[in-house]
PDB file of C-alpha atoms in Angstrom:
ATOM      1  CA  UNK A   1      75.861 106.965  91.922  1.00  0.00           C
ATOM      2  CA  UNK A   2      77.442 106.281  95.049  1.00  0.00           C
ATOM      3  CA  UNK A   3      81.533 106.333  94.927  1.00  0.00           C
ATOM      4  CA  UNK A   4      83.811 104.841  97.248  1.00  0.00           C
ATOM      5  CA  UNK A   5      86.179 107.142  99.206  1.00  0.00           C
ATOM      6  CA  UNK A   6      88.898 105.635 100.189  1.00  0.00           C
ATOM      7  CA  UNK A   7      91.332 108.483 102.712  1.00  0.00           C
ATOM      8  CA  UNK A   8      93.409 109.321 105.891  1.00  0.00           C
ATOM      9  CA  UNK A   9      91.620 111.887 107.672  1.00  0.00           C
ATOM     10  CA  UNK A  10      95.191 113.411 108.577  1.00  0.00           C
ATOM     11  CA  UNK A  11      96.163 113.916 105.064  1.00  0.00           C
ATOM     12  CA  UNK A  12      95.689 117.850 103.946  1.00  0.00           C
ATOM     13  CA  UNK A  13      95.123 115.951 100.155  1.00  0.00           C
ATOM     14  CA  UNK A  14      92.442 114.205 101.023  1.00  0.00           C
ATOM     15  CA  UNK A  15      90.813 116.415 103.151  1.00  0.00           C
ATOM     16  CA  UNK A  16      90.786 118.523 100.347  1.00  0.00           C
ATOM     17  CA  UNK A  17      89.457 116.061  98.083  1.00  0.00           C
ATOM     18  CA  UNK A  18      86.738 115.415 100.467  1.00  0.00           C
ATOM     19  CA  UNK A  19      85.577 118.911 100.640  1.00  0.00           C
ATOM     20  CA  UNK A  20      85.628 119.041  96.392  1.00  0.00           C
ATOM     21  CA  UNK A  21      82.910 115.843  96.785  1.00  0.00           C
ATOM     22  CA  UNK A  22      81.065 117.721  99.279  1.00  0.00           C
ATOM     23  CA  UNK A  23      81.007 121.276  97.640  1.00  0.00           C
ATOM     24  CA  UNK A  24      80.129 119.253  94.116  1.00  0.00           C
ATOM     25  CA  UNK A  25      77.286 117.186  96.529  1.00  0.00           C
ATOM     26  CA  UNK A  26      78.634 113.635  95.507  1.00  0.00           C
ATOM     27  CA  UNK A  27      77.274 110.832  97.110  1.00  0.00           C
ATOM     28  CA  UNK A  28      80.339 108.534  98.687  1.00  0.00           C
ATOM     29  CA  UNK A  29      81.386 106.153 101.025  1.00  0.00           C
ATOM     30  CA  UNK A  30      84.292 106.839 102.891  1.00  0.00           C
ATOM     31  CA  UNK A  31      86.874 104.179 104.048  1.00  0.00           C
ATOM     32  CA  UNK A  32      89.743 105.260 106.390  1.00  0.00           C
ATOM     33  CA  UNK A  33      92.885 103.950 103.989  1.00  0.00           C
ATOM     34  CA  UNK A  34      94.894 102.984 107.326  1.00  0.00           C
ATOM     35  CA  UNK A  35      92.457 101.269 109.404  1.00  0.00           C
ATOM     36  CA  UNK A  36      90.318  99.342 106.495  1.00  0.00           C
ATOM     37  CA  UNK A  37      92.911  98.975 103.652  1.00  0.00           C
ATOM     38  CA  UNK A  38      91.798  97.310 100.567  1.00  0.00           C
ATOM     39  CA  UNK A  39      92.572  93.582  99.930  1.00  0.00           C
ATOM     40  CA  UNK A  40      94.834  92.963  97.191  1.00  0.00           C
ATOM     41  CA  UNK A  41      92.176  91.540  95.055  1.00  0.00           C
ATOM     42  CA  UNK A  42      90.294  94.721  95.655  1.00  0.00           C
ATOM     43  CA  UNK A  43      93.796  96.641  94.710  1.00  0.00           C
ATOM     44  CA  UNK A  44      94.092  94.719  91.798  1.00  0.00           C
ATOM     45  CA  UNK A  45      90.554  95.764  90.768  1.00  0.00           C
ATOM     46  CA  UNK A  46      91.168  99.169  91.368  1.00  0.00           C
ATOM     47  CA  UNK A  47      94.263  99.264  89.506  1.00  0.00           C
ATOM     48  CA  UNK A  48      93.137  96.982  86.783  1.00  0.00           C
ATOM     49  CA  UNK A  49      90.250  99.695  85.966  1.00  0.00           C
ATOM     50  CA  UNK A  50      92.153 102.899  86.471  1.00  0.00           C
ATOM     51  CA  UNK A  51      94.467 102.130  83.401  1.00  0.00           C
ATOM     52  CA  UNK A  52      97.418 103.430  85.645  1.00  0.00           C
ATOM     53  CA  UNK A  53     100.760 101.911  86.121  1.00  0.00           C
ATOM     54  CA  UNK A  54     100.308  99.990  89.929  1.00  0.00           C
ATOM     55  CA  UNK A  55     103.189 101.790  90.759  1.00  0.00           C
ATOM     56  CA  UNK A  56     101.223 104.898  90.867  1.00  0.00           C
ATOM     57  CA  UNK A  57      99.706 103.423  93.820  1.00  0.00           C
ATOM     58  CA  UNK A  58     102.489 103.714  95.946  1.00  0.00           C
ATOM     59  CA  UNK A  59     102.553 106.553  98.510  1.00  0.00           C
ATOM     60  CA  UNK A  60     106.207 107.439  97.464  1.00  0.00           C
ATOM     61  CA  UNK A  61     106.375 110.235 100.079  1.00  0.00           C
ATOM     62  CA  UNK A  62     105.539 108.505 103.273  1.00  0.00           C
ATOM     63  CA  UNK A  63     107.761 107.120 106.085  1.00  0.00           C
ATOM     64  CA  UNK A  64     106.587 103.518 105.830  1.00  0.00           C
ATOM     65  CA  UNK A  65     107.767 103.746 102.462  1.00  0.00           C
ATOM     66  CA  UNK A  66     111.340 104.246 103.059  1.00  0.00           C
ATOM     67  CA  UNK A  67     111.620 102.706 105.941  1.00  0.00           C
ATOM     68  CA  UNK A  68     110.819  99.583 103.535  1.00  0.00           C
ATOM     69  CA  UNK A  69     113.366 100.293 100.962  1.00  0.00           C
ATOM     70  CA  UNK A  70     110.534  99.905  98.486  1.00  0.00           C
ATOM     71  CA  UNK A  71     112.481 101.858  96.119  1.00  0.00           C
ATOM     72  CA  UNK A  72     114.515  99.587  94.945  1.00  0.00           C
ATOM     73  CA  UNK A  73     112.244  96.361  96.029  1.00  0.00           C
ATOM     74  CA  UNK A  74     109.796  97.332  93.589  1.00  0.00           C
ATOM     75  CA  UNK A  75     112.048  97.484  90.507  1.00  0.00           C
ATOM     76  CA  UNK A  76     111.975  93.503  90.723  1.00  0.00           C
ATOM     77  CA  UNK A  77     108.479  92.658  92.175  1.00  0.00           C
ATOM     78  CA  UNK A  78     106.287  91.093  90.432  1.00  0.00           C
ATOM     79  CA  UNK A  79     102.536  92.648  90.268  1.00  0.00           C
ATOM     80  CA  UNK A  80     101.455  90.187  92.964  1.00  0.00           C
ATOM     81  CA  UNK A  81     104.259  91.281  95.071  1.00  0.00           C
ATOM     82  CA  UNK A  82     103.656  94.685  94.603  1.00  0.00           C
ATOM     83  CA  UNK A  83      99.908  94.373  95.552  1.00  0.00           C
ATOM     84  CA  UNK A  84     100.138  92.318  98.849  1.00  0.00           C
ATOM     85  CA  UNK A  85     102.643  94.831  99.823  1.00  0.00           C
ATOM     86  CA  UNK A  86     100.132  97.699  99.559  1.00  0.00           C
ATOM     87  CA  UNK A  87      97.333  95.228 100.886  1.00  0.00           C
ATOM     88  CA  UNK A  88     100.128  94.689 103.796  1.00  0.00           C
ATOM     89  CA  UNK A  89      99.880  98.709 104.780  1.00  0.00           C
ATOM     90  CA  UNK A  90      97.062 101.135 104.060  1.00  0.00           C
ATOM     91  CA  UNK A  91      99.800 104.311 104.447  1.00  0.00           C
ATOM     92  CA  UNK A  92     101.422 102.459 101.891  1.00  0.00           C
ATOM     93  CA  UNK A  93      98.994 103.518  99.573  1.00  0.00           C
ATOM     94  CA  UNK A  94      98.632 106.641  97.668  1.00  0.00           C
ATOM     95  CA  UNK A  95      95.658 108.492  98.150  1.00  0.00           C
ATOM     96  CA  UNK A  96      92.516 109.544  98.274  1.00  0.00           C
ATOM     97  CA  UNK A  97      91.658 106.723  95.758  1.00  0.00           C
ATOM     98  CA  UNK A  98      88.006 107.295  94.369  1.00  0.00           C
ATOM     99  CA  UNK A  99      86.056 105.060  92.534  1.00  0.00           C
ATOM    100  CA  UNK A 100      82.728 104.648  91.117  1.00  0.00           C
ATOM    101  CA  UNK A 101      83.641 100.604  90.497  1.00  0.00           C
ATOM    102  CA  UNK A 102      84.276 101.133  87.041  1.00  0.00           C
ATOM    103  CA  UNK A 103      86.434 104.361  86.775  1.00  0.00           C
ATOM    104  CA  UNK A 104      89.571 105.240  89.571  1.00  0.00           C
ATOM    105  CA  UNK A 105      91.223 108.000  90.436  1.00  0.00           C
ATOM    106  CA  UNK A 106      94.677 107.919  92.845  1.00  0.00           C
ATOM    107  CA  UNK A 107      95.633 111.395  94.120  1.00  0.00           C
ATOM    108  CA  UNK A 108      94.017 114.938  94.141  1.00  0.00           C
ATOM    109  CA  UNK A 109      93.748 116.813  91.236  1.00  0.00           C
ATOM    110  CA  UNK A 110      90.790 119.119  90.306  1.00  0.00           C
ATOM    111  CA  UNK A 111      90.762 118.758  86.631  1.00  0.00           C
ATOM    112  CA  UNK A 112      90.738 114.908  87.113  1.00  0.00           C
ATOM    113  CA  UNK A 113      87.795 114.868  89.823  1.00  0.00           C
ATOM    114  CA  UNK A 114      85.607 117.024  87.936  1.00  0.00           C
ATOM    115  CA  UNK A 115      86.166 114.946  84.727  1.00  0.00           C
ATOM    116  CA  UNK A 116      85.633 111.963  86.194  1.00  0.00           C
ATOM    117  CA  UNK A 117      83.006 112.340  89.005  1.00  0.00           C
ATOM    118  CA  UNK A 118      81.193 115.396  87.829  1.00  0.00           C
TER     119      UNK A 118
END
């Protein structure tokens, strides 16, 4: 099984989530998040299958984020909105995001890697 590996090389999260895949010897493509961001039909995908809410998808900490306001813009979006906004922006997206195309995981956390990739 090959997953897809979607990160920013600068981020110390998904470096680290890098080096789990490669100290568990996963097989995985990796996309840079900023330069190749996923469409919003291939966001909508993600999120569809990772049974999270798509606001979980939002990279709440970074500068782009604020600088936006999307705060408050994303209390009245719709989920179309909300989608070709993170389509718009790859930092605007949380990450690493991980999939396998039928599982998804947003975020680093051990427990959640090894019980969904291992």
């Amino acid at each position: 099984m090959t997953l897809t590996f979607y990160w920013y090389p600068k981020c110390g999260t998904c470096r680290n989530a890098k080096k789990w895949l490669d100290a568990h010897e996963l097989t995985y493509k990796d996309i840079h998040i900023a330069e190749n961001p996923p469409s919003s039909s291939e966001l909508k995908e993600l999120f569809q299958n990772s049974g999270l809410d798509l606001k979980k998808f939002f990279n709440t900490s970074g500068q782009k984020y604020r600088e936006l306001g999307l705060k408050d813009r994303l209390k009245e979006a719709s989920e179309q909105e909300m989608l070709e906004i993170l389509a718009s922006d790859g930092m605007l997206i949380k990450r690493p995001i991980v999939t396998d195309g039928q599982k998804v995981t947003v975020g680093f956390k051990e427990e959640e890697f090894e019980k969904n990739w291992i």
